[in-house]
PDB file of C-alpha atoms in Angstrom:
ATOM      1  CA  UNK A 283      12.317 -19.071  -4.310  1.00  0.00           C
ATOM      2  CA  UNK A 284       8.858 -20.196  -5.353  1.00  0.00           C
ATOM      3  CA  UNK A 285       6.460 -17.814  -3.635  1.00  0.00           C
ATOM      4  CA  UNK A 286       3.494 -20.087  -4.425  1.00  0.00           C
ATOM      5  CA  UNK A 287       1.088 -17.312  -5.386  1.00  0.00           C
ATOM      6  CA  UNK A 288       0.822 -17.857  -9.145  1.00  0.00           C
ATOM      7  CA  UNK A 289      -2.824 -17.772 -10.161  1.00  0.00           C
ATOM      8  CA  UNK A 290      -3.932 -15.742  -7.139  1.00  0.00           C
ATOM      9  CA  UNK A 291      -5.904 -12.529  -7.636  1.00  0.00           C
ATOM     10  CA  UNK A 292      -4.524  -9.291  -6.194  1.00  0.00           C
ATOM     11  CA  UNK A 293      -6.114  -5.889  -5.831  1.00  0.00           C
ATOM     12  CA  UNK A 294      -3.667  -2.980  -5.625  1.00  0.00           C
ATOM     13  CA  UNK A 295      -4.843   0.586  -5.041  1.00  0.00           C
ATOM     14  CA  UNK A 296      -2.872   3.719  -5.846  1.00  0.00           C
ATOM     15  CA  UNK A 297      -1.309   1.637  -8.602  1.00  0.00           C
ATOM     16  CA  UNK A 298      -0.795   4.153 -11.402  1.00  0.00           C
ATOM     17  CA  UNK A 299       2.688   5.235 -10.334  1.00  0.00           C
ATOM     18  CA  UNK A 300       5.433   4.924  -7.748  1.00  0.00           C
ATOM     19  CA  UNK A 301       5.219   2.233  -5.103  1.00  0.00           C
ATOM     20  CA  UNK A 302       1.749   1.024  -6.069  1.00  0.00           C
ATOM     21  CA  UNK A 303       2.760   0.503  -9.680  1.00  0.00           C
ATOM     22  CA  UNK A 304       5.929  -1.335  -8.623  1.00  0.00           C
ATOM     23  CA  UNK A 305       3.910  -3.593  -6.312  1.00  0.00           C
ATOM     24  CA  UNK A 306       1.482  -4.463  -9.099  1.00  0.00           C
ATOM     25  CA  UNK A 307       4.358  -5.269 -11.454  1.00  0.00           C
ATOM     26  CA  UNK A 308       6.116  -7.356  -8.808  1.00  0.00           C
ATOM     27  CA  UNK A 309       3.021  -9.432  -8.106  1.00  0.00           C
ATOM     28  CA  UNK A 310       2.308  -9.905 -11.805  1.00  0.00           C
ATOM     29  CA  UNK A 311       5.869 -11.165 -12.299  1.00  0.00           C
ATOM     30  CA  UNK A 312       5.021 -13.958  -9.831  1.00  0.00           C
ATOM     31  CA  UNK A 313       2.037 -15.034 -11.908  1.00  0.00           C
ATOM     32  CA  UNK A 314      -0.584 -13.161  -9.910  1.00  0.00           C
ATOM     33  CA  UNK A 315      -3.550 -11.704 -11.790  1.00  0.00           C
ATOM     34  CA  UNK A 316      -3.559  -8.064 -10.733  1.00  0.00           C
ATOM     35  CA  UNK A 317      -6.317  -5.478 -10.616  1.00  0.00           C
ATOM     36  CA  UNK A 318      -4.862  -1.973 -10.572  1.00  0.00           C
ATOM     37  CA  UNK A 319      -6.924   0.902  -9.200  1.00  0.00           C
ATOM     38  CA  UNK A 320      -6.191   4.639  -9.167  1.00  0.00           C
ATOM     39  CA  UNK A 321      -7.963   7.885  -9.897  1.00  0.00           C
ATOM     40  CA  UNK A 322      -5.912   8.922 -12.940  1.00  0.00           C
ATOM     41  CA  UNK A 323      -6.953   6.744 -15.866  1.00  0.00           C
ATOM     42  CA  UNK A 324      -4.094   7.692 -18.224  1.00  0.00           C
ATOM     43  CA  UNK A 325      -1.158   6.637 -16.017  1.00  0.00           C
ATOM     44  CA  UNK A 326      -3.182   3.648 -14.810  1.00  0.00           C
ATOM     45  CA  UNK A 327      -3.646   2.351 -18.353  1.00  0.00           C
ATOM     46  CA  UNK A 328       0.078   2.739 -18.996  1.00  0.00           C
ATOM     47  CA  UNK A 329       0.882   0.720 -15.872  1.00  0.00           C
ATOM     48  CA  UNK A 330      -1.389  -2.106 -17.039  1.00  0.00           C
ATOM     49  CA  UNK A 331       0.106  -1.994 -20.526  1.00  0.00           C
ATOM     50  CA  UNK A 332       3.628  -2.321 -19.091  1.00  0.00           C
ATOM     51  CA  UNK A 333       2.609  -5.386 -17.079  1.00  0.00           C
ATOM     52  CA  UNK A 334       1.026  -7.022 -20.113  1.00  0.00           C
ATOM     53  CA  UNK A 335       4.059  -6.305 -22.279  1.00  0.00           C
ATOM     54  CA  UNK A 336       6.176  -8.077 -19.648  1.00  0.00           C
ATOM     55  CA  UNK A 337       3.934 -11.127 -19.907  1.00  0.00           C
ATOM     56  CA  UNK A 338       1.747 -10.472 -16.876  1.00  0.00           C
ATOM     57  CA  UNK A 339      -2.014 -10.451 -16.502  1.00  0.00           C
ATOM     58  CA  UNK A 340      -3.665  -7.240 -15.319  1.00  0.00           C
ATOM     59  CA  UNK A 341      -6.487  -4.816 -15.895  1.00  0.00           C
ATOM     60  CA  UNK A 342      -7.320  -1.306 -14.747  1.00  0.00           C
ATOM     61  CA  UNK A 343     -10.243  -0.026 -12.711  1.00  0.00           C
ATOM     62  CA  UNK A 344     -10.203   3.777 -12.485  1.00  0.00           C
ATOM     63  CA  UNK A 345     -11.813   4.907  -9.259  1.00  0.00           C
ATOM     64  CA  UNK A 346     -11.578   6.612  -5.890  1.00  0.00           C
ATOM     65  CA  UNK A 347     -11.314   4.367  -2.822  1.00  0.00           C
ATOM     66  CA  UNK A 348     -11.838   7.376  -0.573  1.00  0.00           C
ATOM     67  CA  UNK A 349     -15.588   6.657  -0.584  1.00  0.00           C
ATOM     68  CA  UNK A 350     -17.759   3.677   0.291  1.00  0.00           C
ATOM     69  CA  UNK A 351     -19.280   3.702  -3.203  1.00  0.00           C
ATOM     70  CA  UNK A 352     -15.849   3.678  -4.811  1.00  0.00           C
ATOM     71  CA  UNK A 353     -14.802   0.628  -2.797  1.00  0.00           C
ATOM     72  CA  UNK A 354     -18.051  -1.182  -3.593  1.00  0.00           C
ATOM     73  CA  UNK A 355     -17.697  -0.540  -7.329  1.00  0.00           C
ATOM     74  CA  UNK A 356     -14.060  -1.642  -7.305  1.00  0.00           C
ATOM     75  CA  UNK A 357     -14.824  -4.950  -5.585  1.00  0.00           C
ATOM     76  CA  UNK A 358     -17.731  -5.667  -7.927  1.00  0.00           C
ATOM     77  CA  UNK A 359     -15.586  -5.096 -11.015  1.00  0.00           C
ATOM     78  CA  UNK A 360     -12.715  -7.165  -9.633  1.00  0.00           C
ATOM     79  CA  UNK A 361     -14.998 -10.101  -8.896  1.00  0.00           C
ATOM     80  CA  UNK A 362     -16.619  -9.870 -12.321  1.00  0.00           C
ATOM     81  CA  UNK A 363     -13.281 -10.027 -14.155  1.00  0.00           C
ATOM     82  CA  UNK A 364     -11.078 -12.317 -12.065  1.00  0.00           C
ATOM     83  CA  UNK A 365     -13.099 -13.539  -9.100  1.00  0.00           C
ATOM     84  CA  UNK A 366     -12.495 -12.623  -5.473  1.00  0.00           C
ATOM     85  CA  UNK A 367      -9.166 -11.068  -4.517  1.00  0.00           C
ATOM     86  CA  UNK A 368      -7.027 -13.143  -2.174  1.00  0.00           C
ATOM     87  CA  UNK A 369      -4.351 -10.453  -1.932  1.00  0.00           C
ATOM     88  CA  UNK A 370      -5.193  -6.859  -1.022  1.00  0.00           C
ATOM     89  CA  UNK A 371      -2.600  -4.092  -1.132  1.00  0.00           C
ATOM     90  CA  UNK A 372      -3.911  -0.771   0.182  1.00  0.00           C
ATOM     91  CA  UNK A 373      -1.763   2.083  -1.076  1.00  0.00           C
ATOM     92  CA  UNK A 374      -3.693   5.299  -0.514  1.00  0.00           C
ATOM     93  CA  UNK A 375      -2.236   8.545  -1.741  1.00  0.00           C
ATOM     94  CA  UNK A 376      -0.666  10.584   1.021  1.00  0.00           C
ATOM     95  CA  UNK A 377      -2.657  13.480   2.496  1.00  0.00           C
ATOM     96  CA  UNK A 378      -1.383  17.030   1.995  1.00  0.00           C
ATOM     97  CA  UNK A 379       1.436  18.389   4.166  1.00  0.00           C
ATOM     98  CA  UNK A 380       0.964  20.892   6.947  1.00  0.00           C
ATOM     99  CA  UNK A 381       1.329  21.404  10.705  1.00  0.00           C
ATOM    100  CA  UNK A 382      -1.093  19.875  13.198  1.00  0.00           C
ATOM    101  CA  UNK A 383      -2.132  23.194  14.735  1.00  0.00           C
ATOM    102  CA  UNK A 384      -3.555  24.729  11.561  1.00  0.00           C
ATOM    103  CA  UNK A 385      -5.162  21.814   9.698  1.00  0.00           C
ATOM    104  CA  UNK A 386      -8.873  22.433   9.115  1.00  0.00           C
ATOM    105  CA  UNK A 387     -11.678  20.055  10.039  1.00  0.00           C
ATOM    106  CA  UNK A 388     -12.282  19.561   6.323  1.00  0.00           C
ATOM    107  CA  UNK A 389      -8.671  18.509   5.736  1.00  0.00           C
ATOM    108  CA  UNK A 390      -8.817  16.060   8.640  1.00  0.00           C
ATOM    109  CA  UNK A 391     -12.112  14.588   7.425  1.00  0.00           C
ATOM    110  CA  UNK A 392     -10.867  14.132   3.861  1.00  0.00           C
ATOM    111  CA  UNK A 393      -7.619  12.531   5.020  1.00  0.00           C
ATOM    112  CA  UNK A 394      -9.579  10.279   7.396  1.00  0.00           C
ATOM    113  CA  UNK A 395     -11.654   8.937   4.501  1.00  0.00           C
ATOM    114  CA  UNK A 396      -8.730   8.480   2.123  1.00  0.00           C
ATOM    115  CA  UNK A 397      -6.061   7.139   4.467  1.00  0.00           C
ATOM    116  CA  UNK A 398      -7.876   5.254   7.224  1.00  0.00           C
ATOM    117  CA  UNK A 399     -11.325   4.420   5.913  1.00  0.00           C
ATOM    118  CA  UNK A 400     -10.024   3.156   2.567  1.00  0.00           C
ATOM    119  CA  UNK A 401      -8.043   0.533   4.490  1.00  0.00           C
ATOM    120  CA  UNK A 402     -11.012  -0.288   6.725  1.00  0.00           C
ATOM    121  CA  UNK A 403     -13.533  -0.570   3.894  1.00  0.00           C
ATOM    122  CA  UNK A 404     -11.294  -2.490   1.522  1.00  0.00           C
ATOM    123  CA  UNK A 405     -10.291  -4.947   4.239  1.00  0.00           C
ATOM    124  CA  UNK A 406     -13.888  -5.420   5.323  1.00  0.00           C
ATOM    125  CA  UNK A 407     -15.049  -5.960   1.737  1.00  0.00           C
ATOM    126  CA  UNK A 408     -12.397  -8.514   0.791  1.00  0.00           C
ATOM    127  CA  UNK A 409     -12.391 -10.504   4.043  1.00  0.00           C
ATOM    128  CA  UNK A 410     -15.476 -12.694   3.466  1.00  0.00           C
ATOM    129  CA  UNK A 411     -13.988 -14.330   0.362  1.00  0.00           C
ATOM    130  CA  UNK A 412     -10.626 -14.766   2.091  1.00  0.00           C
ATOM    131  CA  UNK A 413     -12.332 -16.379   5.060  1.00  0.00           C
ATOM    132  CA  UNK A 414     -14.270 -18.712   2.786  1.00  0.00           C
ATOM    133  CA  UNK A 415     -11.034 -19.727   1.048  1.00  0.00           C
ATOM    134  CA  UNK A 416      -9.072 -20.094   4.278  1.00  0.00           C
ATOM    135  CA  UNK A 417      -6.307 -17.939   2.807  1.00  0.00           C
ATOM    136  CA  UNK A 418      -5.683 -14.230   2.389  1.00  0.00           C
ATOM    137  CA  UNK A 419      -3.137 -11.443   2.520  1.00  0.00           C
ATOM    138  CA  UNK A 420      -3.868  -7.836   3.478  1.00  0.00           C
ATOM    139  CA  UNK A 421      -0.946  -5.428   3.207  1.00  0.00           C
ATOM    140  CA  UNK A 422      -1.127  -1.700   3.904  1.00  0.00           C
ATOM    141  CA  UNK A 423       1.495   0.703   2.585  1.00  0.00           C
ATOM    142  CA  UNK A 424       2.065   3.205   5.378  1.00  0.00           C
ATOM    143  CA  UNK A 425       5.209   5.232   6.133  1.00  0.00           C
ATOM    144  CA  UNK A 426       8.185   5.424   8.466  1.00  0.00           C
ATOM    145  CA  UNK A 427       6.134   8.148  10.158  1.00  0.00           C
ATOM    146  CA  UNK A 428       4.262   5.438  12.085  1.00  0.00           C
ATOM    147  CA  UNK A 429       7.504   4.885  14.010  1.00  0.00           C
ATOM    148  CA  UNK A 430       9.065   8.334  13.748  1.00  0.00           C
ATOM    149  CA  UNK A 431       6.751  11.263  12.865  1.00  0.00           C
ATOM    150  CA  UNK A 432       7.866  13.437   9.967  1.00  0.00           C
ATOM    151  CA  UNK A 433       7.887  17.216  10.388  1.00  0.00           C
ATOM    152  CA  UNK A 434       5.016  19.071   8.686  1.00  0.00           C
ATOM    153  CA  UNK A 435       3.111  15.875   7.828  1.00  0.00           C
ATOM    154  CA  UNK A 436       0.537  15.985  10.630  1.00  0.00           C
ATOM    155  CA  UNK A 437      -2.259  14.263   8.717  1.00  0.00           C
ATOM    156  CA  UNK A 438      -0.048  11.460   7.494  1.00  0.00           C
ATOM    157  CA  UNK A 439       1.591  10.968  10.890  1.00  0.00           C
ATOM    158  CA  UNK A 440      -1.738  10.636  12.688  1.00  0.00           C
ATOM    159  CA  UNK A 441      -3.793   8.668  10.197  1.00  0.00           C
ATOM    160  CA  UNK A 442      -1.140   6.210   9.066  1.00  0.00           C
ATOM    161  CA  UNK A 443      -0.632   5.423  12.742  1.00  0.00           C
ATOM    162  CA  UNK A 444      -4.362   4.726  12.905  1.00  0.00           C
ATOM    163  CA  UNK A 445      -4.048   2.326   9.958  1.00  0.00           C
ATOM    164  CA  UNK A 446      -1.282   0.535  11.844  1.00  0.00           C
ATOM    165  CA  UNK A 447      -3.492   0.120  14.897  1.00  0.00           C
ATOM    166  CA  UNK A 448      -6.378  -1.126  12.774  1.00  0.00           C
ATOM    167  CA  UNK A 449      -4.177  -3.656  10.991  1.00  0.00           C
ATOM    168  CA  UNK A 450      -2.705  -4.977  14.226  1.00  0.00           C
ATOM    169  CA  UNK A 451      -6.169  -5.437  15.694  1.00  0.00           C
ATOM    170  CA  UNK A 452      -7.532  -7.128  12.572  1.00  0.00           C
ATOM    171  CA  UNK A 453      -4.529  -9.437  12.332  1.00  0.00           C
ATOM    172  CA  UNK A 454      -5.370 -11.067  15.656  1.00  0.00           C
ATOM    173  CA  UNK A 455      -8.994 -11.549  14.646  1.00  0.00           C
ATOM    174  CA  UNK A 456      -8.294 -13.439  11.404  1.00  0.00           C
ATOM    175  CA  UNK A 457      -4.955 -15.170  12.017  1.00  0.00           C
ATOM    176  CA  UNK A 458      -6.543 -18.559  12.706  1.00  0.00           C
ATOM    177  CA  UNK A 459      -8.306 -18.402   9.328  1.00  0.00           C
ATOM    178  CA  UNK A 460      -5.153 -18.398   7.223  1.00  0.00           C
ATOM    179  CA  UNK A 461      -5.234 -14.635   6.695  1.00  0.00           C
ATOM    180  CA  UNK A 462      -2.315 -12.349   7.463  1.00  0.00           C
ATOM    181  CA  UNK A 463      -2.471  -8.580   7.899  1.00  0.00           C
ATOM    182  CA  UNK A 464       0.729  -6.542   7.741  1.00  0.00           C
ATOM    183  CA  UNK A 465       2.047  -3.084   6.943  1.00  0.00           C
ATOM    184  CA  UNK A 466       5.023  -2.032   4.860  1.00  0.00           C
ATOM    185  CA  UNK A 467       6.426   1.332   5.943  1.00  0.00           C
ATOM    186  CA  UNK A 468       8.625   2.957   3.294  1.00  0.00           C
ATOM    187  CA  UNK A 469      11.242   5.503   4.179  1.00  0.00           C
ATOM    188  CA  UNK A 470      12.472   8.185   1.806  1.00  0.00           C
ATOM    189  CA  UNK A 471      11.724   6.657  -1.582  1.00  0.00           C
ATOM    190  CA  UNK A 472      12.294   8.099  -5.048  1.00  0.00           C
ATOM    191  CA  UNK A 473       8.682   8.718  -6.048  1.00  0.00           C
ATOM    192  CA  UNK A 474       6.576  11.525  -7.470  1.00  0.00           C
ATOM    193  CA  UNK A 475       5.124  12.098  -3.997  1.00  0.00           C
ATOM    194  CA  UNK A 476       8.566  12.739  -2.515  1.00  0.00           C
ATOM    195  CA  UNK A 477       9.360  15.185  -5.307  1.00  0.00           C
ATOM    196  CA  UNK A 478       6.126  17.058  -4.576  1.00  0.00           C
ATOM    197  CA  UNK A 479       6.810  17.270  -0.846  1.00  0.00           C
ATOM    198  CA  UNK A 480      10.499  18.162  -1.014  1.00  0.00           C
ATOM    199  CA  UNK A 481      11.213  20.365  -4.021  1.00  0.00           C
ATOM    200  CA  UNK A 482      14.297  22.155  -2.699  1.00  0.00           C
ATOM    201  CA  UNK A 483      17.535  20.369  -3.781  1.00  0.00           C
ATOM    202  CA  UNK A 484      19.245  21.204  -0.483  1.00  0.00           C
ATOM    203  CA  UNK A 485      16.369  19.657   1.460  1.00  0.00           C
ATOM    204  CA  UNK A 486      16.563  16.507  -0.640  1.00  0.00           C
ATOM    205  CA  UNK A 487      20.298  16.250  -0.100  1.00  0.00           C
ATOM    206  CA  UNK A 488      19.858  16.650   3.648  1.00  0.00           C
ATOM    207  CA  UNK A 489      17.314  13.855   3.505  1.00  0.00           C
ATOM    208  CA  UNK A 490      19.738  11.546   1.709  1.00  0.00           C
ATOM    209  CA  UNK A 491      22.467  12.447   4.195  1.00  0.00           C
ATOM    210  CA  UNK A 492      20.166  11.391   7.050  1.00  0.00           C
ATOM    211  CA  UNK A 493      19.772   7.897   5.584  1.00  0.00           C
ATOM    212  CA  UNK A 494      22.461   5.466   6.805  1.00  0.00           C
ATOM    213  CA  UNK A 495      22.371   3.821   3.356  1.00  0.00           C
ATOM    214  CA  UNK A 496      23.164   7.277   1.878  1.00  0.00           C
ATOM    215  CA  UNK A 497      20.589   7.065  -0.885  1.00  0.00           C
ATOM    216  CA  UNK A 498      16.873   7.094  -1.496  1.00  0.00           C
ATOM    217  CA  UNK A 499      15.020   3.820  -1.742  1.00  0.00           C
ATOM    218  CA  UNK A 500      13.359   2.674  -4.948  1.00  0.00           C
ATOM    219  CA  UNK A 501       9.715   1.686  -5.427  1.00  0.00           C
ATOM    220  CA  UNK A 502      10.910  -1.763  -6.477  1.00  0.00           C
ATOM    221  CA  UNK A 503      12.680  -2.270  -3.139  1.00  0.00           C
ATOM    222  CA  UNK A 504       9.479  -1.500  -1.280  1.00  0.00           C
ATOM    223  CA  UNK A 505       7.536  -3.745  -3.653  1.00  0.00           C
ATOM    224  CA  UNK A 506       9.876  -6.658  -2.926  1.00  0.00           C
ATOM    225  CA  UNK A 507       8.824  -6.586   0.732  1.00  0.00           C
ATOM    226  CA  UNK A 508       5.156  -6.461  -0.229  1.00  0.00           C
ATOM    227  CA  UNK A 509       5.455  -9.384  -2.638  1.00  0.00           C
ATOM    228  CA  UNK A 510       7.141 -11.502   0.032  1.00  0.00           C
ATOM    229  CA  UNK A 511       4.400 -10.692   2.556  1.00  0.00           C
ATOM    230  CA  UNK A 512       1.861 -11.811  -0.047  1.00  0.00           C
ATOM    231  CA  UNK A 513       3.585 -15.165  -0.442  1.00  0.00           C
ATOM    232  CA  UNK A 514       2.950 -18.546   1.117  1.00  0.00           C
ATOM    233  CA  UNK A 515       6.388 -18.319   2.756  1.00  0.00           C
ATOM    234  CA  UNK A 516       5.114 -15.411   4.878  1.00  0.00           C
ATOM    235  CA  UNK A 517       2.174 -17.397   6.279  1.00  0.00           C
ATOM    236  CA  UNK A 518       3.394 -17.070   9.899  1.00  0.00           C
ATOM    237  CA  UNK A 519       4.211 -13.376   9.629  1.00  0.00           C
ATOM    238  CA  UNK A 520       1.260 -11.239  10.677  1.00  0.00           C
ATOM    239  CA  UNK A 521       0.458  -8.084  12.618  1.00  0.00           C
ATOM    240  CA  UNK A 522       3.820  -6.567  11.731  1.00  0.00           C
ATOM    241  CA  UNK A 523       5.060  -3.274  10.333  1.00  0.00           C
ATOM    242  CA  UNK A 524       8.076  -3.814   8.095  1.00  0.00           C
ATOM    243  CA  UNK A 525      10.286  -0.753   7.631  1.00  0.00           C
ATOM    244  CA  UNK A 526      11.951  -0.341   4.246  1.00  0.00           C
ATOM    245  CA  UNK A 527      13.865   2.811   5.102  1.00  0.00           C
ATOM    246  CA  UNK A 528      17.602   2.329   4.623  1.00  0.00           C
ATOM    247  CA  UNK A 529      18.060   2.443   8.401  1.00  0.00           C
ATOM    248  CA  UNK A 530      16.554   5.887   9.074  1.00  0.00           C
ATOM    249  CA  UNK A 531      14.383   4.969  12.049  1.00  0.00           C
ATOM    250  CA  UNK A 532      16.599   4.573  15.079  1.00  0.00           C
ATOM    251  CA  UNK A 533      14.235   2.779  17.457  1.00  0.00           C
ATOM    252  CA  UNK A 534      14.749  -0.848  18.455  1.00  0.00           C
ATOM    253  CA  UNK A 535      11.052  -1.704  18.079  1.00  0.00           C
TER     254      UNK A 535
END
């Protein structure tokens, strides 16, 4: 299938490892010029090097999208190197675990900036160029928790749900301008984040047992959904949350 996105410019945050890195590689494989952003410069440089070795075009912008200044700097650098991004993939690092009743105001405020406001600011900053071009793709990486809250992940459960509401609202505002806004919600995926959250082998096995597919997902499987949503073939698909969870979530909608 020709996805018809070769030559487009994509901006992918949280791209130094895991799902973000797989998304960047998947887009680059389709001929997209990819800007990778993350806070850790070492792993980020390695991700860019891997894309280039595979024949793709990419460069790294170390930075923190959890602040307005960080977003502004990232957009300026992207435009200077490749021009305006027509594809935005917001993959913010997950907030720390913990129960709702004991999370401090500081923890809520920090998670609000990183998880919700990064999506708001990045979308707002990239939209004018997309509107001028009459084409754009905004894709947020959220979590199955937006459909089925995960125990002990109060910050993630609440704020990723907020991202979902923001994306749905924005999608209706820009749909007539050739811009789609969607979310991809991974389930239990074999990433560094999952290893940090669930260190006990018995807990991990119980997690796998709860998945109808009887295995963890891979970052590349999540990336495949993102790449399709970025394509011309997905032009009529907007305002949706696509679960990539091996069948874990049991709801019909």
